[in-house]
Short mmCIF file of C-alpha atoms in Angstrom, two decimals:
data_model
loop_
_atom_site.label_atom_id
_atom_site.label_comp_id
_atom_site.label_asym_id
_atom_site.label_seq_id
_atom_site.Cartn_x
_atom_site.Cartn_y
_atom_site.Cartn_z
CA UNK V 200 22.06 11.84 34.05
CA UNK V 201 24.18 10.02 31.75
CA UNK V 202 26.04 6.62 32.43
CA UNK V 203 29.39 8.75 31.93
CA UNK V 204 28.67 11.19 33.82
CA UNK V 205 27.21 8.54 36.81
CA UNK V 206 30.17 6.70 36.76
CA UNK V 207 32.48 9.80 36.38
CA UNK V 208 30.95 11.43 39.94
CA UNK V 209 31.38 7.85 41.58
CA UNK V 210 35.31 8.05 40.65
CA UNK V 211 35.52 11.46 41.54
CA UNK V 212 33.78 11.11 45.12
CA UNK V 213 36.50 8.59 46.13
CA UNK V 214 38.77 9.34 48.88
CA UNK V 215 41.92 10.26 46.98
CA UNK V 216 40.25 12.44 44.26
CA UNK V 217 37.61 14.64 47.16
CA UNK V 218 41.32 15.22 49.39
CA UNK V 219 43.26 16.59 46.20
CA UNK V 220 40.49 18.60 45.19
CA UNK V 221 39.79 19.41 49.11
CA UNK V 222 43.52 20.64 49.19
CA UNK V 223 43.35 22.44 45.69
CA UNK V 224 40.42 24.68 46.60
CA UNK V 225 41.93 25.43 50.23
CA UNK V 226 45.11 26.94 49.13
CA UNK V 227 44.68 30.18 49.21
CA UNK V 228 48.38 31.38 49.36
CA UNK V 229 49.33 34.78 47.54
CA UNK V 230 50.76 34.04 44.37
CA UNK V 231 54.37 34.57 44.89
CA UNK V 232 54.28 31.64 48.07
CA UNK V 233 52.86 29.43 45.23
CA UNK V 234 55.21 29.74 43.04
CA UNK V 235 58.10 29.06 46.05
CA UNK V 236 55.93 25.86 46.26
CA UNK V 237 57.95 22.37 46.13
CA UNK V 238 59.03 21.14 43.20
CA UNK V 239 57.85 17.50 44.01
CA UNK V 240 54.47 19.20 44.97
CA UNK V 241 53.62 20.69 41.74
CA UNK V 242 54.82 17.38 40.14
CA UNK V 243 52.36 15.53 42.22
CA UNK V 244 49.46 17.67 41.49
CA UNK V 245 50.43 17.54 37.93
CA UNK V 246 50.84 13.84 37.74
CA UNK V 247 46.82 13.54 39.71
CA UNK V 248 45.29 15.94 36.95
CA UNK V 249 46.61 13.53 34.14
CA UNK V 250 45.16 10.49 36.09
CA UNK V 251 42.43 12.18 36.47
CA UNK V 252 42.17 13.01 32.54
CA UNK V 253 43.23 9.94 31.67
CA UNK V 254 39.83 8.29 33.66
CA UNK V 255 37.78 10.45 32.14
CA UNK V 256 38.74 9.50 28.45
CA UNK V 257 39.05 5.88 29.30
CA UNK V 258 35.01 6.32 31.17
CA UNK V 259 33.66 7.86 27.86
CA UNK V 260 31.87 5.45 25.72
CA UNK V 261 32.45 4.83 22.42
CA UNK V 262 29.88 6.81 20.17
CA UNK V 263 28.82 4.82 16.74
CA UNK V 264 28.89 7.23 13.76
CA UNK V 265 25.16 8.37 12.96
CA UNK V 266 23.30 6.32 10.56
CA UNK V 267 22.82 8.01 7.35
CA UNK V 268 19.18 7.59 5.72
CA UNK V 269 18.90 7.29 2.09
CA UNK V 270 15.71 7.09 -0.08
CA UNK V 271 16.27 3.09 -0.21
CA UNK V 272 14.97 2.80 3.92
CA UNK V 273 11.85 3.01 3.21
CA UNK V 274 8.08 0.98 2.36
CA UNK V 275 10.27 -0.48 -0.69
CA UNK V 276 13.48 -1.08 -0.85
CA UNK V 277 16.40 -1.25 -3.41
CA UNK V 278 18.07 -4.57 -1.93
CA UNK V 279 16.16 -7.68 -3.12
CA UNK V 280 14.36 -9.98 -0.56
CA UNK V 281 15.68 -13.15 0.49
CA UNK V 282 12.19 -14.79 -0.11
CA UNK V 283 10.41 -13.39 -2.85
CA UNK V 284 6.96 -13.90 -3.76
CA UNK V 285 7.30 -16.08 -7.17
CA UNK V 286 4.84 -16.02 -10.19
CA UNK V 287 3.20 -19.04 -9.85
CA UNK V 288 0.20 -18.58 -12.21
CA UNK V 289 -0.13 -16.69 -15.27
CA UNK V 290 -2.45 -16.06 -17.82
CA UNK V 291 -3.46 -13.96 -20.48
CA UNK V 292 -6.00 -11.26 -20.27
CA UNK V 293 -8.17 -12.00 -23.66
CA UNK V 294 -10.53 -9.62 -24.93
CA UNK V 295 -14.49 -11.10 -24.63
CA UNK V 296 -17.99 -8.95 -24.98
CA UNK V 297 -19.45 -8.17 -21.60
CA UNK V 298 -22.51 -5.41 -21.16
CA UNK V 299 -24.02 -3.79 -24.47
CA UNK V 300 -21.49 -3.34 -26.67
CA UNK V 301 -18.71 -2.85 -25.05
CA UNK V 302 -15.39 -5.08 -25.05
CA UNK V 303 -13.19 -6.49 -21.78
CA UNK V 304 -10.03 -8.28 -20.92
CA UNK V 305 -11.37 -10.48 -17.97
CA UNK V 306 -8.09 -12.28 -16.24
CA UNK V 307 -10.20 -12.95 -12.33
CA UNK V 308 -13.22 -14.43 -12.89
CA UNK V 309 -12.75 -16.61 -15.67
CA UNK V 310 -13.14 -20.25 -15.30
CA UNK V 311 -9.10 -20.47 -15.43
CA UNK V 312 -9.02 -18.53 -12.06
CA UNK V 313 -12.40 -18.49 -10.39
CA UNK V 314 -11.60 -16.07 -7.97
CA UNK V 315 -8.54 -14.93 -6.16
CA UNK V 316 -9.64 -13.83 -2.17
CA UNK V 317 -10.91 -11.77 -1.07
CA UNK V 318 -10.97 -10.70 -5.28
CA UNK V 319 -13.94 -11.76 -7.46
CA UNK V 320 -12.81 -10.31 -11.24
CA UNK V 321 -10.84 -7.68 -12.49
CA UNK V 322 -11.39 -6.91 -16.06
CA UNK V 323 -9.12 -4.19 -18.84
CA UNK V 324 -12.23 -2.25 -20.53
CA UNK V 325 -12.49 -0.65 -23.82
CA UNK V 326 -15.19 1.19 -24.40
CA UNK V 327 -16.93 3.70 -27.30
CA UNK V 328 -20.38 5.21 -27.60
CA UNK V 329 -22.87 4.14 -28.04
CA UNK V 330 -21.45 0.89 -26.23
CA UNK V 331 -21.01 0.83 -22.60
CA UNK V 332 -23.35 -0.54 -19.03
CA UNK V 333 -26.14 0.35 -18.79
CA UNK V 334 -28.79 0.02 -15.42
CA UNK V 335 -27.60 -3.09 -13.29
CA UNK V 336 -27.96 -4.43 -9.92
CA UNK V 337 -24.91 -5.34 -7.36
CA UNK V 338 -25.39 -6.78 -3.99
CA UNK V 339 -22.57 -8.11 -1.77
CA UNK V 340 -19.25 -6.71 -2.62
CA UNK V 341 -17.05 -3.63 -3.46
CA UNK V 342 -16.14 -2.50 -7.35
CA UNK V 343 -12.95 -0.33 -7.74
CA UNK V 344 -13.22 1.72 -11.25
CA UNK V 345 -9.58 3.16 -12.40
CA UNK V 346 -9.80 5.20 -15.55
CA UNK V 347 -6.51 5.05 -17.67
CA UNK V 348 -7.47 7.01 -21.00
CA UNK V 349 -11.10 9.18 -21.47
CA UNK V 350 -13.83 9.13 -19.21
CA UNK V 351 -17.06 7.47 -17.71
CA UNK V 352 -20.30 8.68 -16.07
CA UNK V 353 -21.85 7.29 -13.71
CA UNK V 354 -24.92 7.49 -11.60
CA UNK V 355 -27.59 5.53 -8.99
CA UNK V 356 -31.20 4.63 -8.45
CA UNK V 357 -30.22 6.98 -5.14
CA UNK V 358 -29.62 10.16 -7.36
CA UNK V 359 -25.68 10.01 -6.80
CA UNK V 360 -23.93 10.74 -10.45
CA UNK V 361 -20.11 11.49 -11.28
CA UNK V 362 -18.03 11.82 -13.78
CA UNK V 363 -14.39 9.85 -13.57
CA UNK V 364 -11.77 10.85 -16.05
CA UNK V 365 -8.34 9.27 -16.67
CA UNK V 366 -6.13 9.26 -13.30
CA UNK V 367 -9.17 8.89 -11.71
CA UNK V 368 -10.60 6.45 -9.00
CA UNK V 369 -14.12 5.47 -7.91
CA UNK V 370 -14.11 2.71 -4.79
CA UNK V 371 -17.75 1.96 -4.82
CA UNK V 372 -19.28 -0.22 -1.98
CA UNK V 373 -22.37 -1.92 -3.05
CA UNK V 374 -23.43 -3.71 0.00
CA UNK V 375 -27.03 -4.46 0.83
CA UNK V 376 -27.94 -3.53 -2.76
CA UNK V 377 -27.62 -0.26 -5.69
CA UNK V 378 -28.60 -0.01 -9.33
CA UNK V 379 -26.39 2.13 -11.40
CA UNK V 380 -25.00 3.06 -15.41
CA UNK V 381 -21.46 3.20 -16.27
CA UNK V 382 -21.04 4.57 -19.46
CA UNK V 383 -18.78 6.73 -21.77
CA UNK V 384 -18.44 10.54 -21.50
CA UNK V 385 -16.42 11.39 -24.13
CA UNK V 386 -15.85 10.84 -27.59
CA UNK V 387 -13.28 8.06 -28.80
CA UNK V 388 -12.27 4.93 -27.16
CA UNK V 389 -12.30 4.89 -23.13
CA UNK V 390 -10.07 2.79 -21.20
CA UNK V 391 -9.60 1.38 -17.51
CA UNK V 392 -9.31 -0.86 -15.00
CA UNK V 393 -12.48 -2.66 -12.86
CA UNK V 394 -11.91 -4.75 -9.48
CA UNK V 395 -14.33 -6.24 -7.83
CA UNK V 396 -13.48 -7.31 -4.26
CA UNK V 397 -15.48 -9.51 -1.99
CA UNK V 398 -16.61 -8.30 1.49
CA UNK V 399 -16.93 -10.63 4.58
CA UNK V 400 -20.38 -11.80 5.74
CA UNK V 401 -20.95 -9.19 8.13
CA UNK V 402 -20.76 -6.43 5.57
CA UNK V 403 -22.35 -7.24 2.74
CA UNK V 404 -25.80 -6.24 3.75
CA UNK V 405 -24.49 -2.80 5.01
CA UNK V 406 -25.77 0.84 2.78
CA UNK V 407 -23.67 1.55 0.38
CA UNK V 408 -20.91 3.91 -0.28
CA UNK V 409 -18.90 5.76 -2.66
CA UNK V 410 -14.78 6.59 -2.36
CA UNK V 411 -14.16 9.17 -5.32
CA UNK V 412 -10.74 10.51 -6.17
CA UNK V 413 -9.74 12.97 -8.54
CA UNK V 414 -5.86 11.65 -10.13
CA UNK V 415 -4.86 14.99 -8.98
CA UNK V 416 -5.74 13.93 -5.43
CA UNK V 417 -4.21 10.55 -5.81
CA UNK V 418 -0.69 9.50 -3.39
CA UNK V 419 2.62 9.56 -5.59
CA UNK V 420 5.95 8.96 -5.00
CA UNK V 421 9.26 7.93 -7.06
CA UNK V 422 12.84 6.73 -6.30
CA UNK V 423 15.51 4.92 -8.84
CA UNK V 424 13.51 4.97 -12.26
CA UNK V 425 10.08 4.04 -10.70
CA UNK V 426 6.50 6.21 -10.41
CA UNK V 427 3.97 5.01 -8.14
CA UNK V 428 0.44 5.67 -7.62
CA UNK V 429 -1.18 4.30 -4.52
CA UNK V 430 -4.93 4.25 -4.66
CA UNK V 431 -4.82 2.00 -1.64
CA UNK V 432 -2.14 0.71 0.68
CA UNK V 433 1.47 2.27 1.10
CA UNK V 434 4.52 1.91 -0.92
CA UNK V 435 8.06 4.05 -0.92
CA UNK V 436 6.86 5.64 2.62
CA UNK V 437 3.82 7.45 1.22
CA UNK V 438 0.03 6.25 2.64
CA UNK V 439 -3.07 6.27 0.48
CA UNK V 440 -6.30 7.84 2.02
CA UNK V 441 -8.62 5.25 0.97
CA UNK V 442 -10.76 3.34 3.64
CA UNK V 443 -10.08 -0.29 2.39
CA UNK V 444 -13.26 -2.09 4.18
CA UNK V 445 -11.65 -5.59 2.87
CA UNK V 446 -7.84 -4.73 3.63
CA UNK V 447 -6.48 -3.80 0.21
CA UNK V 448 -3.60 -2.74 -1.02
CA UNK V 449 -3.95 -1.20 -4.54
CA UNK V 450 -1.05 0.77 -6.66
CA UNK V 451 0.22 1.63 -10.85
CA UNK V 452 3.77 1.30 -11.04
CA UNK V 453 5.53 2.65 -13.49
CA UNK V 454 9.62 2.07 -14.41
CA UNK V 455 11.94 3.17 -16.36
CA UNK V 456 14.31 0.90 -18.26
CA UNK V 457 17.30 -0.32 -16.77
CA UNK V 458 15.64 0.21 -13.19
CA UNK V 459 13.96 -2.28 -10.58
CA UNK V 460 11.39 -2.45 -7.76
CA UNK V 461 11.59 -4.65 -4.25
CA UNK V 462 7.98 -3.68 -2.57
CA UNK V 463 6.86 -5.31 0.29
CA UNK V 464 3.25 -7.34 0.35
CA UNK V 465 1.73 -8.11 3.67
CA UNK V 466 2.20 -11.85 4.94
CA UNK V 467 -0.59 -14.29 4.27
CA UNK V 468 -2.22 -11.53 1.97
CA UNK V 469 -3.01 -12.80 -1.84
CA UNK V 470 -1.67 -10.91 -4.26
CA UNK V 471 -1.58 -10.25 -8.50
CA UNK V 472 0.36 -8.36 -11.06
CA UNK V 473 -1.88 -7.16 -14.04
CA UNK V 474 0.50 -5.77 -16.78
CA UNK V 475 -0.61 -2.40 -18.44
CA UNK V 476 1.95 -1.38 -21.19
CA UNK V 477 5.55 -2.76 -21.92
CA UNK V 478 7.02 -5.99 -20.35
CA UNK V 479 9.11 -6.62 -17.41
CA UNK V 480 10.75 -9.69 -14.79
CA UNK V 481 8.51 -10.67 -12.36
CA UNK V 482 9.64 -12.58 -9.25
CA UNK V 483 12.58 -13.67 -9.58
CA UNK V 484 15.67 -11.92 -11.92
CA UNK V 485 16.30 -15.50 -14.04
CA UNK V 486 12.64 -15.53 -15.13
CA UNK V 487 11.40 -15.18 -18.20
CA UNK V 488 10.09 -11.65 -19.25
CA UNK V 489 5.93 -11.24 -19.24
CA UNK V 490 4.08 -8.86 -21.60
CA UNK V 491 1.03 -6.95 -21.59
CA UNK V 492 -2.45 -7.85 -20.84
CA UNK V 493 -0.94 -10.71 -18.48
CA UNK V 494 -2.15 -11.32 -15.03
CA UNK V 495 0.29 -12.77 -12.93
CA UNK V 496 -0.64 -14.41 -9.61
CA UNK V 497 1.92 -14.56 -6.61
CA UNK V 498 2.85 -17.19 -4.16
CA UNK V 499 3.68 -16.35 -0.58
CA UNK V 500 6.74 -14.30 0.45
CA UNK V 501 8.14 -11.29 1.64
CA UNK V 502 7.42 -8.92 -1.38
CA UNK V 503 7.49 -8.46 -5.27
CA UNK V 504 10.97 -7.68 -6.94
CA UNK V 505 10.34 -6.39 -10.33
CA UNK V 506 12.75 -6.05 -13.38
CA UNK V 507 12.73 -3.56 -16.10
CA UNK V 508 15.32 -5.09 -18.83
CA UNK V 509 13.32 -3.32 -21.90
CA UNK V 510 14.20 -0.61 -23.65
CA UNK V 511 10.47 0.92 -23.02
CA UNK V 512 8.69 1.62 -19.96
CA UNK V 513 7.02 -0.93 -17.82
CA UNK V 514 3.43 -0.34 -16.62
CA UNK V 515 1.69 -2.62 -14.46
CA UNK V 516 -0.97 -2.45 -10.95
CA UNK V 517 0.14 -4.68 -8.05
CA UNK V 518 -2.77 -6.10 -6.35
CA UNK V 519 -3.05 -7.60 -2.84
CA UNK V 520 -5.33 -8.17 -0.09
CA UNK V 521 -6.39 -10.65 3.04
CA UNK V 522 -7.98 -13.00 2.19
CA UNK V 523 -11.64 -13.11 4.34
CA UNK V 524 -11.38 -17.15 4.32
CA UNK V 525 -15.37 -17.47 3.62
CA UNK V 526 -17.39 -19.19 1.14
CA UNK V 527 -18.12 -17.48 -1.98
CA UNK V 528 -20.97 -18.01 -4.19
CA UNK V 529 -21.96 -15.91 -6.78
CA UNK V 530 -24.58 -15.51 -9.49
CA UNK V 531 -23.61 -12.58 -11.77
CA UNK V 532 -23.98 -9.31 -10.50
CA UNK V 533 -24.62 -10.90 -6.74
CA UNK V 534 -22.00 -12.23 -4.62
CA UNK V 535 -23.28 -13.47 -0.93
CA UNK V 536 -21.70 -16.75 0.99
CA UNK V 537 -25.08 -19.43 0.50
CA UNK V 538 -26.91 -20.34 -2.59
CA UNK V 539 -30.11 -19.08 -0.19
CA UNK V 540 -28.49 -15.61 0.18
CA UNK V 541 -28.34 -15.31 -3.64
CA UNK V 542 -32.35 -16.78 -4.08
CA UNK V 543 -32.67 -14.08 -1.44
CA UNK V 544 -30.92 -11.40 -3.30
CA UNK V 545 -32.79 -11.79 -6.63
CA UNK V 546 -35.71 -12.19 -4.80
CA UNK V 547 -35.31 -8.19 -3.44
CA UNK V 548 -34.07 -7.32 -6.39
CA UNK V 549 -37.52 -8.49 -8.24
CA UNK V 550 -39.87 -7.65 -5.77
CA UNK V 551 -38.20 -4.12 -4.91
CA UNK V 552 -37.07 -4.59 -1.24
CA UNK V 553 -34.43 -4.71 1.74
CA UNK V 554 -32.07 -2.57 0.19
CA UNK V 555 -33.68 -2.57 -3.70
CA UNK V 556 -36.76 -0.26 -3.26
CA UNK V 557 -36.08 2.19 -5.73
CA UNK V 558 -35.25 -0.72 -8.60
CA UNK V 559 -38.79 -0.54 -9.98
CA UNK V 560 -38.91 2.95 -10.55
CA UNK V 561 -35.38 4.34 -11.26
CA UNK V 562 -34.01 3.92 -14.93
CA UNK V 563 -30.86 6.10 -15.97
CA UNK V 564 -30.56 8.96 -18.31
CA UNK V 565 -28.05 6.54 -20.47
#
């Protein structure tokens, strides 16, 4: 039962409302000895059914009007944040050699910015045959492969092999140990995105996995001028289905000119910008534009607010993730948490064991 209603009953069981209505429902007179009925009566009965009316209005409570939902209530919204997350590092993403042949932009990892945690490198590929990776060893950490033109193929000393085209995602966990090939599987140049991202001490020496995702399969969502694609994480109200074993939040914006983003990052989590195509305002609305290629670290706040003042679209990932707080030390394709974890791990590596028994004898068909 309702307030109104409670406190309604509790006026109406009073004396002087239960003997009017007492006296109401025992009159039982024909009709024509009611209407010979007094004058001052009727009037009194009249004048106790307005009181009573005029209780009832007065015990009602006032109803707000219903909240209207718009698109802007959401995981990002259209208002800008009273504190937001600044750029307070950036640097340009230059191209340098890395496997046989082929040709990266490595912005994490390089001796300007070691390592961002729980992230290790992040590197813009461009790749064409014959070029590419050949066999390698990882140990230690997770590698996130986003194509963004043509196509790669890989496959394991464990006999897994796949083919990732552009959209496409592969969230590889290395763990205890794997040998694989990435290289090109189509003609022309081949383009993308590679993450690595650190996992804690208690999983790096677990089997390892795979995460594949067509682009097809991939979360999407848009509002005001901007695309999303979340490969991990959740933005505009819409959830990825990738298991992030390192929380991880992961997404490809994309924005129109003349619009702008406010999306939410998780307190205490680090977080980058890494600019695809175009340029755009990072931060805050005063700064300076960036262009592409440039990797933009954050400082802390309560989310990103974005810009898009060009006359061209803006492309960029937003990057973010909580930061595991542990010791990193890393030799190439290894990454454990003590120099003797990483003698250990090119020790099995060598001699074939804990995790590398099939090194020896696998070799890929690339």
């Amino acid at each position: 039962m309702t307030t109104t209603m409670m406190r309604l009953r509790q006026h109406l069981s009073s004396r002087i409302y239960t003997s009017a209505i007492a006296r109401i429902g025992n009159n039982r007179l024909p009709l024509q000895k009611q209407l010979r009925t007094s004058t001052a009566r009727t009037n009194k009965l009249l004048l106790l059914l307005l009181v009573l009316l005029v209780l009832f209005l007065l015990l009602i409570p006032t109803v707000p009007p219903a909240r209207v939902m718009s698109s802007s209530s959401s995981a990002a919204s259209s208002v800008p944040f009273e504190n937001p997350r600044s750029v307070v590092k950036k640097l340009l993403a230059e191209s340098q050699p890395e496997g046989q042949g082929a040709t990266v932009r490595r912005s994490i990892g390089r001796h300007e910015l070691r390592n961002l945690d729980p992230f290790l490198m992040l590197d813009e590929f461009s790749v064409s045959k014959p070029a590419g990776f050949p066999d390698h060893p990882h140990r230690g950490f997770e590698t996130v492969t986003y194509m963004l033109e043509g196509a790669f193929t890989h496959q394991d000393f464990a006999g897994h092999k796949g083919t990732i085209r552009t959209g496409d995602v592969q969230w590889m966990t290395a763990g205890r140990g794997i040998v694989h090939s990435e290289m090109p599987a189509a003609d022309g140049v081949q383009k993308g995105l590679q993450l690595w991202i650190n996992l804690s001490s208690k999983d790096k020496m677990i089997e390892p996995k795979y995460q594949e995702l067509q682009s097809k399969d991939i979360s999407r969502a848009e509002k005001d001028g901007v695309e999303v694609r979340i490969i991990a994480g959740e933005a505009f109200g819409v959830r990825s289905p990738v298991y992030t074993r390192t929380p991880t939040m992961y997404m490809d914006f994309t924005m129109r000119p003349g619009s702008q983003l406010h999306q939410p990052v998780p307190e205490g989590w680090n977080a980058f910008v890494y600019i695809i195509d175009g340029e755009g305002v990072f931060g805050r609305e005063t700064s300076a534009p960036v262009s592409a290629h440039h990797c933009l670290v954050l400082g802390p706040g309560d989310g990103l607010s974005v810009w898009n003042k060009s006359g061209a679209p803006l492309r960029f990932a937003l990057v973010a993730g909580q930061p595991l707080g542990e010791p990193v030390v890393q030799h190439g394709p290894f990454v454990m948490n003590t120099r003797a974890e990483i003698q250990q791990a090119m020790e099995d590596f060598y001699y074939g064991r804990n995790g590398f028994e099939r090194a020896q004898q696998w070799s890929s068909s690339a």
